[in-house]
mmCIF file of C-alpha atoms in Angstrom:
data_model
loop_
_atom_site.group_PDB
_atom_site.id
_atom_site.type_symbol
_atom_site.label_atom_id
_atom_site.label_comp_id
_atom_site.label_asym_id
_atom_site.label_seq_id
_atom_site.Cartn_x
_atom_site.Cartn_y
_atom_site.Cartn_z
ATOM 1 C CA MET O 19 -0.111 0.141 -0.010
ATOM 2 C CA THR O 20 1.493 3.435 -0.794
ATOM 3 C CA ASN O 21 0.563 6.663 0.869
ATOM 4 C CA GLN O 22 0.647 10.871 0.800
ATOM 5 C CA ASP O 23 2.432 13.762 -1.848
ATOM 6 C CA ASP O 24 5.598 14.081 -3.359
ATOM 7 C CA LYS O 25 7.486 14.605 -0.144
ATOM 8 C CA LYS O 26 5.246 13.188 2.591
ATOM 9 C CA ARG O 27 5.712 9.547 2.788
ATOM 10 C CA PRO O 28 8.244 6.995 4.210
ATOM 11 C CA TYR O 29 10.406 5.124 1.603
ATOM 12 C CA SER O 30 8.687 2.637 -0.619
ATOM 13 C CA ALA O 31 9.082 0.489 -3.668
ATOM 14 C CA GLU O 32 8.305 3.220 -6.002
ATOM 15 C CA ASP O 33 10.896 5.888 -4.315
ATOM 16 C CA GLU O 34 13.442 4.767 -6.738
ATOM 17 C CA GLU O 35 12.731 4.749 -10.442
ATOM 18 C CA GLU O 36 13.815 1.590 -11.585
ATOM 19 C CA ALA O 37 16.922 1.548 -13.467
ATOM 20 C CA PHE O 38 17.727 -2.117 -12.852
ATOM 21 C CA ALA O 39 18.189 -3.694 -16.101
ATOM 22 C CA GLN O 40 20.473 -0.507 -17.106
ATOM 23 C CA MET O 41 22.395 -0.868 -13.963
ATOM 24 C CA LEU O 42 23.047 -4.591 -14.896
ATOM 25 C CA ALA O 43 24.037 -3.643 -18.451
ATOM 26 C CA LEU O 44 26.205 -0.877 -17.048
ATOM 27 C CA ALA O 45 27.995 -3.123 -14.731
ATOM 28 C CA GLU O 46 28.573 -5.880 -17.295
ATOM 29 C CA SER O 47 30.302 -3.384 -19.382
ATOM 30 C CA GLN O 48 32.739 -2.347 -16.938
ATOM 31 C CA GLU O 49 35.682 -3.900 -14.783
ATOM 32 C CA GLN O 50 34.558 -4.878 -11.294
ATOM 33 C CA PRO O 51 36.433 -4.013 -8.200
ATOM 34 C CA GLN O 52 38.187 -6.660 -6.594
ATOM 35 C CA VAL O 53 36.977 -7.584 -3.337
ATOM 36 C CA LYS O 54 38.766 -9.879 -0.733
ATOM 37 C CA SER O 55 36.995 -12.972 0.719
ATOM 38 C CA GLU O 56 37.182 -11.582 4.321
ATOM 39 C CA GLU O 57 33.880 -10.874 6.061
ATOM 40 C CA PRO O 58 33.089 -7.319 5.257
ATOM 41 C CA SER O 59 32.512 -4.454 8.031
ATOM 42 C CA THR O 60 28.710 -3.532 8.262
ATOM 43 C CA LYS O 61 29.623 -0.162 9.806
ATOM 44 C CA ASN O 62 29.971 1.721 6.566
ATOM 45 C CA LEU O 63 29.655 -0.485 3.221
ATOM 46 C CA ARG O 64 32.764 0.454 1.172
ATOM 47 C CA ALA O 65 33.696 -0.422 -2.466
ATOM 48 C CA ASN O 66 37.473 -1.028 -1.864
ATOM 49 C CA ASN O 67 39.744 -3.973 -1.210
ATOM 50 C CA SER O 68 39.236 -4.223 2.381
ATOM 51 C CA GLU O 69 35.393 -3.921 2.891
ATOM 52 C CA ALA O 70 32.453 -5.278 0.428
ATOM 53 C CA VAL O 71 31.668 -2.351 0.332
ATOM 54 C CA ALA O 72 1.442 14.501 3.559
ATOM 55 C CA TYR O 73 1.037 15.487 5.731
ATOM 56 C CA ASP O 74 -0.626 18.974 4.579
ATOM 57 C CA THR O 75 -2.898 17.067 2.357
ATOM 58 C CA VAL O 76 -6.668 17.891 2.815
ATOM 59 C CA GLN O 77 -7.735 17.095 6.368
ATOM 60 C CA SER O 78 -11.042 15.865 5.687
ATOM 61 C CA LEU O 79 -9.766 12.921 3.260
ATOM 62 C CA SER O 80 -9.720 9.327 4.827
ATOM 63 C CA LYS O 81 -6.052 8.068 5.120
ATOM 64 C CA ALA O 82 -6.844 5.652 2.090
ATOM 65 C CA GLU O 83 -7.796 8.796 0.226
ATOM 66 C CA GLN O 84 -4.541 10.537 1.302
ATOM 67 C CA VAL O 85 -2.476 7.615 0.284
ATOM 68 C CA ALA O 86 -3.735 7.507 -3.148
ATOM 69 C CA GLN O 87 -3.348 11.490 -3.457
ATOM 70 C CA HIS O 88 0.122 11.191 -2.657
ATOM 71 C CA TYR O 89 0.856 8.621 -5.423
ATOM 72 C CA ASN O 90 -1.595 10.031 -8.086
ATOM 73 C CA THR O 91 0.621 13.449 -7.937
ATOM 74 C CA ARG O 92 4.072 12.392 -7.413
ATOM 75 C CA ARG O 93 6.647 13.729 -9.683
ATOM 76 C CA GLU O 94 9.234 11.439 -11.285
ATOM 77 C CA LEU O 95 12.770 12.116 -10.897
ATOM 78 C CA GLY O 96 14.184 9.761 -13.391
ATOM 79 C CA VAL O 97 16.889 7.058 -13.309
ATOM 80 C CA GLU O 98 19.687 9.479 -13.157
ATOM 81 C CA GLY O 99 17.921 12.002 -10.696
ATOM 82 C CA ARG O 100 17.574 9.044 -8.664
ATOM 83 C CA MET O 101 21.492 8.082 -8.975
ATOM 84 C CA HIS O 102 22.428 11.611 -7.778
ATOM 85 C CA THR O 103 20.559 12.356 -4.735
ATOM 86 C CA LYS O 104 21.787 12.861 -0.962
ATOM 87 C CA ILE O 105 20.240 9.436 -0.366
ATOM 88 C CA THR O 106 21.437 7.538 -3.470
ATOM 89 C CA GLY O 107 23.159 5.139 -1.362
ATOM 90 C CA LEU O 108 20.205 4.518 0.768
ATOM 91 C CA ARG O 109 17.938 3.955 -2.280
ATOM 92 C CA THR O 110 20.273 1.563 -3.735
ATOM 93 C CA PHE O 111 21.081 -0.393 -0.848
ATOM 94 C CA ASN O 112 17.379 -0.824 -0.167
ATOM 95 C CA ASN O 113 16.895 -2.073 -3.878
ATOM 96 C CA TRP O 114 19.429 -4.628 -3.262
ATOM 97 C CA VAL O 115 17.739 -5.977 -0.156
ATOM 98 C CA LYS O 116 14.848 -6.343 -2.127
ATOM 99 C CA THR O 117 16.434 -8.000 -4.974
ATOM 100 C CA VAL O 118 18.005 -10.397 -2.473
ATOM 101 C CA LEU O 119 14.873 -11.051 -0.657
ATOM 102 C CA ILE O 120 12.727 -11.820 -3.646
ATOM 103 C CA ASN O 121 15.501 -14.157 -5.275
ATOM 104 C CA GLU O 122 16.028 -16.156 -2.253
ATOM 105 C CA ASN O 123 12.013 -16.781 -2.034
ATOM 106 C CA THR O 124 10.987 -17.061 -5.509
ATOM 107 C CA THR O 125 11.332 -19.878 -7.938
ATOM 108 C CA PRO O 126 11.201 -19.638 -12.102
ATOM 109 C CA GLY O 127 7.640 -19.707 -13.118
ATOM 110 C CA CYS O 128 5.830 -18.796 -9.882
ATOM 111 C CA LYS O 129 3.094 -16.277 -9.228
ATOM 112 C CA VAL O 130 3.539 -13.099 -7.508
ATOM 113 C CA LEU O 131 0.790 -10.812 -5.723
ATOM 114 C CA ASP O 132 2.266 -7.389 -4.984
ATOM 115 C CA LEU O 133 0.465 -5.478 -2.678
ATOM 116 C CA GLY O 134 1.315 -1.529 -2.979
ATOM 117 C CA CYS O 135 3.252 -2.299 -6.557
ATOM 118 C CA GLY O 136 3.050 1.759 -6.788
ATOM 119 C CA LYS O 137 4.298 2.625 -10.393
ATOM 120 C CA GLY O 138 6.021 -0.916 -10.875
ATOM 121 C CA GLY O 139 9.280 0.079 -9.600
ATOM 122 C CA ASP O 140 10.126 -3.511 -8.662
ATOM 123 C CA LEU O 141 8.917 -5.010 -12.072
ATOM 124 C CA ARG O 142 12.673 -5.472 -13.218
ATOM 125 C CA LYS O 143 13.840 -7.658 -10.090
ATOM 126 C CA TRP O 144 10.616 -9.965 -10.586
ATOM 127 C CA ALA O 145 11.842 -10.123 -14.154
ATOM 128 C CA TYR O 146 15.261 -11.017 -13.029
ATOM 129 C CA ALA O 147 13.816 -13.750 -10.792
ATOM 130 C CA ARG O 148 12.130 -15.396 -13.949
ATOM 131 C CA ILE O 149 8.707 -15.198 -12.423
ATOM 132 C CA GLY O 150 5.606 -16.689 -14.629
ATOM 133 C CA GLU O 151 2.850 -14.316 -13.497
ATOM 134 C CA TYR O 152 2.573 -11.121 -11.731
ATOM 135 C CA VAL O 153 -0.446 -9.160 -10.231
ATOM 136 C CA GLY O 154 0.274 -5.600 -9.144
ATOM 137 C CA MET O 155 -2.301 -3.907 -6.740
ATOM 138 C CA ASP O 156 -2.235 -0.498 -5.206
ATOM 139 C CA ILE O 157 -4.517 2.056 -4.043
ATOM 140 C CA ALA O 158 -3.297 5.011 -6.343
ATOM 141 C CA GLN O 159 -5.324 4.566 -9.707
ATOM 142 C CA VAL O 160 -2.602 6.647 -11.610
ATOM 143 C CA SER O 161 0.165 4.910 -10.100
ATOM 144 C CA VAL O 162 -1.171 1.668 -11.291
ATOM 145 C CA LEU O 163 -1.828 2.769 -14.656
ATOM 146 C CA GLN O 164 2.142 3.837 -14.691
ATOM 147 C CA ALA O 165 2.911 0.388 -13.574
ATOM 148 C CA GLU O 166 0.898 -1.179 -16.385
ATOM 149 C CA ASN O 167 2.614 1.167 -18.992
ATOM 150 C CA ARG O 168 5.942 0.426 -17.617
ATOM 151 C CA TYR O 169 5.087 -3.263 -18.020
ATOM 152 C CA LYS O 170 4.145 -2.704 -21.548
ATOM 153 C CA GLU O 171 7.524 -0.779 -22.233
ATOM 154 C CA MET O 172 9.650 -3.801 -20.850
ATOM 155 C CA ARG O 173 11.121 -5.687 -23.865
ATOM 156 C CA SER O 174 9.672 -9.133 -24.361
ATOM 157 C CA PRO O 175 8.613 -9.370 -20.470
ATOM 158 C CA SER O 176 9.091 -13.175 -19.475
ATOM 159 C CA PHE O 177 5.987 -13.005 -17.387
ATOM 160 C CA SER O 178 2.255 -12.105 -17.838
ATOM 161 C CA ALA O 179 0.949 -9.325 -15.897
ATOM 162 C CA SER O 180 -2.370 -7.560 -14.532
ATOM 163 C CA PHE O 181 -2.759 -4.615 -12.586
ATOM 164 C CA PHE O 182 -5.692 -3.507 -10.415
ATOM 165 C CA ALA O 183 -6.547 -0.239 -8.124
ATOM 166 C CA GLN O 184 -7.749 -0.650 -4.799
ATOM 167 C CA ASP O 185 -6.977 -0.204 -0.912
ATOM 168 C CA CYS O 186 -5.572 -3.584 -0.273
ATOM 169 C CA TYR O 187 -5.795 -3.164 3.571
ATOM 170 C CA GLY O 188 -9.062 -1.504 4.033
ATOM 171 C CA GLU O 189 -11.085 -3.902 1.569
ATOM 172 C CA PRO O 190 -11.074 -7.470 0.376
ATOM 173 C CA LEU O 191 -9.198 -8.055 -2.678
ATOM 174 C CA GLU O 192 -12.093 -10.068 -3.936
ATOM 175 C CA LYS O 193 -13.803 -6.697 -4.729
ATOM 176 C CA THR O 194 -11.409 -6.186 -7.675
ATOM 177 C CA ILE O 195 -8.988 -8.997 -8.224
ATOM 178 C CA ARG O 196 -9.747 -11.245 -11.124
ATOM 179 C CA PRO O 197 -10.306 -14.180 -10.880
ATOM 180 C CA PRO O 198 -11.475 -13.461 -7.088
ATOM 181 C CA ASN O 199 -10.020 -16.825 -5.894
ATOM 182 C CA TYR O 200 -6.577 -15.763 -7.247
ATOM 183 C CA GLN O 201 -3.858 -17.973 -5.698
ATOM 184 C CA ALA O 202 -0.218 -16.717 -5.642
ATOM 185 C CA ASP O 203 3.178 -18.665 -4.950
ATOM 186 C CA ILE O 204 4.562 -15.110 -3.448
ATOM 187 C CA VAL O 205 2.764 -12.228 -1.839
ATOM 188 C CA SER O 206 5.058 -9.190 -1.507
ATOM 189 C CA ALA O 207 4.480 -5.939 0.425
ATOM 190 C CA GLN O 208 7.882 -3.451 0.039
ATOM 191 C CA PHE O 209 8.051 -0.410 2.766
ATOM 192 C CA CYS O 210 4.177 -0.184 2.938
ATOM 193 C CA LEU O 211 2.653 -2.970 5.398
ATOM 194 C CA HIS O 212 3.064 -0.654 8.529
ATOM 195 C CA TYR O 213 0.052 1.820 7.070
ATOM 196 C CA ALA O 214 -1.898 -1.040 7.875
ATOM 197 C CA PHE O 215 -1.181 -0.559 11.456
ATOM 198 C CA GLU O 216 -3.170 2.469 11.725
ATOM 199 C CA SER O 217 -5.913 -0.109 13.465
ATOM 200 C CA GLU O 218 -6.256 -3.484 14.211
ATOM 201 C CA ALA O 219 -9.237 -3.845 11.877
ATOM 202 C CA LYS O 220 -6.892 -2.692 8.915
ATOM 203 C CA VAL O 221 -4.259 -5.519 9.973
ATOM 204 C CA LYS O 222 -6.660 -8.355 10.197
ATOM 205 C CA GLN O 223 -8.002 -7.467 6.699
ATOM 206 C CA MET O 224 -4.663 -7.229 5.472
ATOM 207 C CA LEU O 225 -4.015 -10.561 6.906
ATOM 208 C CA HIS O 226 -7.302 -12.035 5.348
ATOM 209 C CA ASN O 227 -6.005 -10.522 2.000
ATOM 210 C CA VAL O 228 -2.472 -12.234 2.174
ATOM 211 C CA SER O 229 -3.853 -15.647 3.501
ATOM 212 C CA SER O 230 -6.530 -15.735 1.182
ATOM 213 C CA HIS O 231 -4.649 -15.288 -1.994
ATOM 214 C CA LEU O 232 -1.546 -17.133 -1.075
ATOM 215 C CA ARG O 233 -1.408 -21.064 -1.686
ATOM 216 C CA SER O 234 -0.071 -23.433 0.977
ATOM 217 C CA GLY O 235 3.631 -23.341 1.272
ATOM 218 C CA GLY O 236 3.751 -19.870 -0.328
ATOM 219 C CA LYS O 237 5.817 -16.977 0.947
ATOM 220 C CA PHE O 238 4.875 -13.609 2.475
ATOM 221 C CA ILE O 239 7.713 -11.217 1.839
ATOM 222 C CA PHE O 240 8.141 -7.543 3.080
ATOM 223 C CA THR O 241 10.141 -4.804 4.226
ATOM 224 C CA VAL O 242 8.923 -2.687 7.030
ATOM 225 C CA PRO O 243 10.311 -0.316 9.922
ATOM 226 C CA ASP O 244 11.639 -2.001 12.967
ATOM 227 C CA ALA O 245 9.699 -0.966 15.907
ATOM 228 C CA ASN O 246 12.094 -2.253 18.515
ATOM 229 C CA TRP O 247 14.722 -0.129 16.936
ATOM 230 C CA LEU O 248 12.632 3.119 16.743
ATOM 231 C CA VAL O 249 11.671 2.593 20.470
ATOM 232 C CA LYS O 250 14.940 1.990 21.697
ATOM 233 C CA MET O 251 16.172 5.016 19.830
ATOM 234 C CA MET O 252 13.529 7.299 21.271
ATOM 235 C CA ARG O 253 14.554 6.035 24.731
ATOM 236 C CA THR O 254 18.461 5.942 24.393
ATOM 237 C CA LYS O 255 18.223 9.551 23.344
ATOM 238 C CA ASN O 256 15.503 10.437 25.772
ATOM 239 C CA SER O 257 13.642 12.550 23.569
ATOM 240 C CA GLU O 258 10.454 12.047 21.218
ATOM 241 C CA THR O 259 12.435 13.275 18.282
ATOM 242 C CA PHE O 260 15.888 11.929 17.187
ATOM 243 C CA GLY O 261 17.326 11.298 13.573
ATOM 244 C CA ASN O 262 20.129 12.947 11.747
ATOM 245 C CA SER O 263 20.907 14.805 8.241
ATOM 246 C CA VAL O 264 19.067 12.025 6.430
ATOM 247 C CA TYR O 265 16.221 11.407 8.532
ATOM 248 C CA GLN O 266 13.884 12.533 11.526
ATOM 249 C CA VAL O 267 11.442 10.757 13.476
ATOM 250 C CA LYS O 268 9.000 12.491 15.811
ATOM 251 C CA PHE O 269 6.747 10.482 18.063
ATOM 252 C CA ALA O 270 3.989 12.596 19.822
ATOM 253 C CA GLN O 271 4.513 10.796 22.952
ATOM 254 C CA ARG O 272 6.749 8.117 24.595
ATOM 255 C CA GLU O 273 4.017 5.939 26.572
ATOM 256 C CA PRO O 274 1.980 3.965 26.452
ATOM 257 C CA ILE O 275 3.110 1.975 23.548
ATOM 258 C CA THR O 276 0.304 0.304 22.005
ATOM 259 C CA CYS O 277 -0.184 -2.645 19.546
ATOM 260 C CA TYR O 278 -2.218 -0.729 16.848
ATOM 261 C CA GLY O 279 -2.236 2.918 16.014
ATOM 262 C CA PHE O 280 0.888 4.233 17.808
ATOM 263 C CA ALA O 281 1.882 7.009 15.207
ATOM 264 C CA TYR O 282 5.193 9.075 14.641
ATOM 265 C CA ASP O 283 5.902 11.473 11.928
ATOM 266 C CA PHE O 284 9.006 10.419 9.695
ATOM 267 C CA THR O 285 11.074 12.761 7.302
ATOM 268 C CA LEU O 286 13.675 11.297 4.874
ATOM 269 C CA ASP O 287 15.755 13.925 3.098
ATOM 270 C CA GLU O 288 14.541 14.484 -0.542
ATOM 271 C CA ALA O 289 11.874 11.845 -0.340
ATOM 272 C CA VAL O 290 9.608 12.234 2.607
ATOM 273 C CA GLU O 291 8.154 15.082 4.758
ATOM 274 C CA ASP O 292 6.446 14.759 8.183
ATOM 275 C CA CYS O 293 4.506 11.629 7.032
ATOM 276 C CA THR O 294 2.472 9.891 9.610
ATOM 277 C CA GLU O 295 3.472 6.102 10.068
ATOM 278 C CA TYR O 296 2.545 3.523 12.591
ATOM 279 C CA LEU O 297 4.820 1.004 14.612
ATOM 280 C CA VAL O 298 4.594 -2.588 13.853
ATOM 281 C CA HIS O 299 4.226 -4.503 17.139
ATOM 282 C CA MET O 300 5.913 -7.532 15.949
ATOM 283 C CA PRO O 301 5.250 -10.032 18.676
ATOM 284 C CA SER O 302 1.445 -9.017 18.515
ATOM 285 C CA PHE O 303 1.633 -9.190 14.721
ATOM 286 C CA VAL O 304 3.300 -12.653 14.401
ATOM 287 C CA SER O 305 0.624 -14.045 16.804
ATOM 288 C CA LEU O 306 -2.053 -12.639 14.978
ATOM 289 C CA ALA O 307 -0.884 -14.273 11.521
ATOM 290 C CA GLU O 308 -0.750 -17.505 12.868
ATOM 291 C CA THR O 309 -4.597 -17.487 13.278
ATOM 292 C CA TYR O 310 -4.252 -16.741 9.398
ATOM 293 C CA GLY O 311 -2.155 -19.696 8.683
ATOM 294 C CA LEU O 312 0.881 -17.477 8.547
ATOM 295 C CA LYS O 313 4.139 -18.638 10.293
ATOM 296 C CA LEU O 314 7.169 -16.389 10.748
ATOM 297 C CA VAL O 315 10.169 -17.958 9.114
ATOM 298 C CA TYR O 316 12.675 -15.211 8.801
ATOM 299 C CA LYS O 317 13.159 -11.439 10.516
ATOM 300 C CA GLN O 318 16.429 -9.784 10.204
ATOM 301 C CA GLY O 319 17.224 -5.990 10.443
ATOM 302 C CA PHE O 320 18.743 -4.572 7.420
ATOM 303 C CA HIS O 321 22.526 -4.337 8.897
ATOM 304 C CA HIS O 322 22.428 -7.713 9.746
ATOM 305 C CA PHE O 323 20.681 -8.855 6.859
ATOM 306 C CA TYR O 324 23.865 -7.269 4.937
ATOM 307 C CA GLY O 325 26.157 -8.958 6.890
ATOM 308 C CA GLU O 326 24.505 -12.303 6.436
ATOM 309 C CA LYS O 327 23.899 -12.105 2.817
ATOM 310 C CA ILE O 328 27.037 -10.698 1.587
ATOM 311 C CA THR O 329 29.137 -13.819 2.260
ATOM 312 C CA VAL O 330 27.102 -15.348 -0.840
ATOM 313 C CA LYS O 331 29.334 -14.188 -3.926
ATOM 314 C CA LYS O 332 26.174 -13.273 -6.343
ATOM 315 C CA ASN O 333 24.640 -11.432 -3.515
ATOM 316 C CA LEU O 334 28.020 -9.530 -3.479
ATOM 317 C CA ASP O 335 28.332 -9.144 -6.964
ATOM 318 C CA LEU O 336 24.634 -7.531 -7.030
ATOM 319 C CA ILE O 337 26.113 -4.733 -4.744
ATOM 320 C CA PHE O 338 28.280 -3.607 -7.591
ATOM 321 C CA LYS O 339 25.882 -4.487 -10.511
ATOM 322 C CA MET O 340 23.203 -2.262 -8.926
ATOM 323 C CA ARG O 341 25.561 0.565 -8.252
ATOM 324 C CA VAL O 342 24.988 0.526 -4.402
ATOM 325 C CA VAL O 343 28.501 1.684 -4.410
ATOM 326 C CA ASP O 344 31.021 2.559 -7.311
ATOM 327 C CA GLU O 345 34.064 4.382 -8.182
ATOM 328 C CA THR O 346 32.106 7.907 -8.098
ATOM 329 C CA ARG O 347 30.404 7.085 -4.741
ATOM 330 C CA PRO O 348 32.851 4.491 -2.855
ATOM 331 C CA GLU O 349 30.762 4.029 0.486
ATOM 332 C CA ILE O 350 27.339 4.679 1.962
ATOM 333 C CA SER O 351 27.584 7.664 4.441
ATOM 334 C CA ALA O 352 27.285 6.846 7.948
ATOM 335 C CA HIS O 353 24.177 8.931 8.215
ATOM 336 C CA GLU O 354 22.526 6.731 5.449
ATOM 337 C CA TRP O 355 23.750 3.680 7.305
ATOM 338 C CA GLU O 356 21.803 4.780 10.405
ATOM 339 C CA ALA O 357 18.813 5.281 8.274
ATOM 340 C CA ILE O 358 18.999 2.147 6.712
ATOM 341 C CA GLY O 359 19.275 0.371 10.159
ATOM 342 C CA ILE O 360 15.497 1.298 10.606
ATOM 343 C CA TYR O 361 14.251 -1.467 8.613
ATOM 344 C CA LEU O 362 13.597 -4.972 8.738
ATOM 345 C CA ALA O 363 13.272 -7.914 5.875
ATOM 346 C CA VAL O 364 10.659 -10.543 6.842
ATOM 347 C CA VAL O 365 9.255 -13.947 5.497
ATOM 348 C CA PHE O 366 6.169 -15.774 6.562
ATOM 349 C CA GLU O 367 5.120 -18.866 4.951
ATOM 350 C CA LYS O 368 1.465 -20.202 4.614
ATOM 351 C CA GLU O 369 0.658 -23.363 6.184
#
């Protein structure tokens, strides 16, 4: 699900204009930097031999309507624009995480249901994973049309695709998706699931939508802010507001922390400004998900995800192919690295 105006919402799948194929092509034509096999440091990702590298929308609108309005009015930075911003390292690193997460949980020919597909920013990633069928859904109709156009512009796409505009958290998918009983092998929700935590009812509707359209043995994969990390930072800093030059988090209150509807405002430089988000209380979510037949099989913060996955050569190669670091930008800044630590990569499996 996607949310709020050009500078209003947290980082999402559509916040980077996908240049995935272009990145790969560029990388293949260039000599790759040499990286030692020793375990890399995760303090600051480097490309050298020693380390592997809206809120002013109309207040009368419902939250869902604000989400749609945001995505329907976002401007496009373009490929080059997104590769030369203050948070380029963060954007490309998050792209790398999603690519690895997708590659490790898909099989050739599988069916994918992408909740919060935005403008189709992850289509190239799914093509790279050689899926067979794709269904993209998002609350913003204009974004869905752009995603569909992006798919049509792909050269000989290896998978079929269909797109639907709908609130994936507030309504049953059967209202729009065709066929109504569509079953996927993978359900994906990238940088958007936390919006469901506005209320328990929305979380339950979201889980119903995932479970009822995911086959037995299928995977539910998503990336989401880490509530434990956010609350720990608030308490460590002894302040409702914290951050650095890249991001800022502002809680309205410290206590009591509730399982649903515990809001904070999030700002990400050049991308988001004072967007209202909600803590995802993971223990409660895991317990509730089990009642929908969904079992947690993987949960890791992005820093540890990097340290774990970078030991696999193909994942390390992707760091360079996707230009997470390169000769012109040899490392991710310390402030970006701190902001990257906000997020979790999570996988559930349908029983």
